[in-house]
Amino acid sequence: MLDFFLYNEISPKEKIGPTAKTIEKLINKRINAVIAIIKEIEKTQTKPTIGILQALLEQEEPKKKPLLVEKKRPSGDRPNYRKFNR
């Protein structure tokens, strides 16, 4: 067993590398940085764009024109076409 440490030139008293806690801290820092970047993008780009698109898509309903309805005449009241003929 001692030959392993001597052959690889390491000491059993030294720390070999980062522990799980230090790796977790590093990953959490990276995740927090990514979250901050995404929040900044939402504030500066996404929300204003959504507001602009909503303003463009909101349109007033066109005013409805009244329908032209033919007036019904009483059965005895017929139009006099002789006035229009020459």
Tab-separated table of C-alpha atoms in Angstrom:
chain	number	residue	atom	x	y	z
A	1	MET	CA	0.000	0.000	0.000
A	2	LEU	CA	2.841	2.377	0.748
A	3	ASP	CA	4.317	1.570	-2.636
A	4	PHE	CA	1.177	3.060	-4.264
A	5	PHE	CA	1.700	6.424	-2.562
A	6	LEU	CA	5.415	6.445	-3.315
A	7	TYR	CA	4.938	5.375	-6.930
A	8	ASN	CA	2.290	8.090	-7.612
A	9	GLU	CA	4.148	10.682	-5.536
A	10	ILE	CA	1.177	11.549	-3.348
A	11	SER	CA	0.799	11.740	0.387
A	12	PRO	CA	-2.135	10.240	2.318
A	13	LYS	CA	-2.296	13.441	4.374
A	14	GLU	CA	-2.852	15.762	1.383
A	15	LYS	CA	-6.259	16.543	-0.079
A	16	ILE	CA	-6.605	14.924	-3.469
A	17	GLY	CA	-9.136	17.277	-4.977
A	18	PRO	CA	-12.305	19.231	-4.377
A	19	THR	CA	-14.825	17.714	-2.027
A	20	ALA	CA	-18.524	17.352	-2.701
A	21	LYS	CA	-19.295	20.492	-0.701
A	22	THR	CA	-16.911	22.679	-2.684
A	23	ILE	CA	-18.238	21.291	-5.967
A	24	GLU	CA	-21.811	21.951	-4.807
A	25	LYS	CA	-20.933	25.547	-3.900
A	26	LEU	CA	-19.335	26.079	-7.297
A	27	ILE	CA	-22.361	24.652	-9.112
A	28	ASN	CA	-24.748	26.792	-7.042
A	29	LYS	CA	-22.750	29.910	-7.925
A	30	ARG	CA	-22.967	29.036	-11.616
A	31	ILE	CA	-26.704	28.347	-11.396
A	32	ASN	CA	-27.297	31.653	-9.609
A	33	ALA	CA	-25.314	33.456	-12.307
A	34	VAL	CA	-27.420	31.836	-15.047
A	35	ILE	CA	-30.635	32.758	-13.208
A	36	ALA	CA	-29.463	36.374	-12.926
A	37	ILE	CA	-28.697	36.476	-16.655
A	38	ILE	CA	-32.120	35.062	-17.544
A	39	LYS	CA	-33.882	37.574	-15.268
A	40	GLU	CA	-31.968	40.425	-16.885
A	41	ILE	CA	-32.936	39.193	-20.350
A	42	GLU	CA	-36.589	39.024	-19.296
A	43	LYS	CA	-36.496	42.585	-17.950
A	44	THR	CA	-34.730	44.160	-20.903
A	45	GLN	CA	-35.942	42.137	-23.875
A	46	THR	CA	-38.853	39.778	-23.321
A	47	LYS	CA	-41.296	41.913	-21.322
A	48	PRO	CA	-41.019	45.028	-23.530
A	49	THR	CA	-41.441	42.859	-26.617
A	50	ILE	CA	-44.568	41.243	-25.182
A	51	GLY	CA	-45.982	44.683	-24.377
A	52	ILE	CA	-45.360	45.916	-27.905
A	53	LEU	CA	-46.950	42.826	-29.451
A	54	GLN	CA	-50.003	43.082	-27.213
A	55	ALA	CA	-50.421	46.749	-28.120
A	56	LEU	CA	-50.279	45.869	-31.806
A	57	LEU	CA	-52.714	43.001	-31.495
A	58	GLU	CA	-55.259	44.890	-29.415
A	59	GLN	CA	-57.557	46.522	-31.892
A	60	GLU	CA	-60.865	48.172	-31.444
A	61	GLU	CA	-63.754	46.269	-32.870
A	62	PRO	CA	-64.905	47.863	-36.102
A	63	LYS	CA	-68.116	49.802	-35.749
A	64	LYS	CA	-70.979	47.803	-37.085
A	65	LYS	CA	-72.952	49.579	-39.755
A	66	PRO	CA	-76.688	49.228	-39.517
A	67	LEU	CA	-78.083	46.657	-41.866
A	68	LEU	CA	-80.107	47.909	-44.803
A	69	VAL	CA	-83.523	46.418	-44.373
A	70	GLU	CA	-86.162	46.552	-47.069
A	71	LYS	CA	-89.270	48.252	-45.880
A	72	LYS	CA	-92.323	46.109	-46.212
A	73	ARG	CA	-95.286	47.834	-47.789
A	74	PRO	CA	-98.834	47.070	-47.013
A	75	SER	CA	-100.379	44.719	-49.572
A	76	GLY	CA	-102.606	47.411	-51.121
A	77	ASP	CA	-99.870	50.014	-51.441
A	78	ARG	CA	-97.975	49.248	-54.629
A	79	PRO	CA	-95.326	51.474	-56.119
A	80	ASN	CA	-96.394	53.540	-59.089
A	81	TYR	CA	-94.016	52.613	-61.906
A	82	ARG	CA	-95.694	54.921	-64.400
A	83	LYS	CA	-93.953	57.916	-62.893
A	84	PHE	CA	-90.573	56.561	-63.887
A	85	ASN	CA	-91.489	55.629	-67.470
A	86	ARG	CA	-91.394	58.416	-70.049
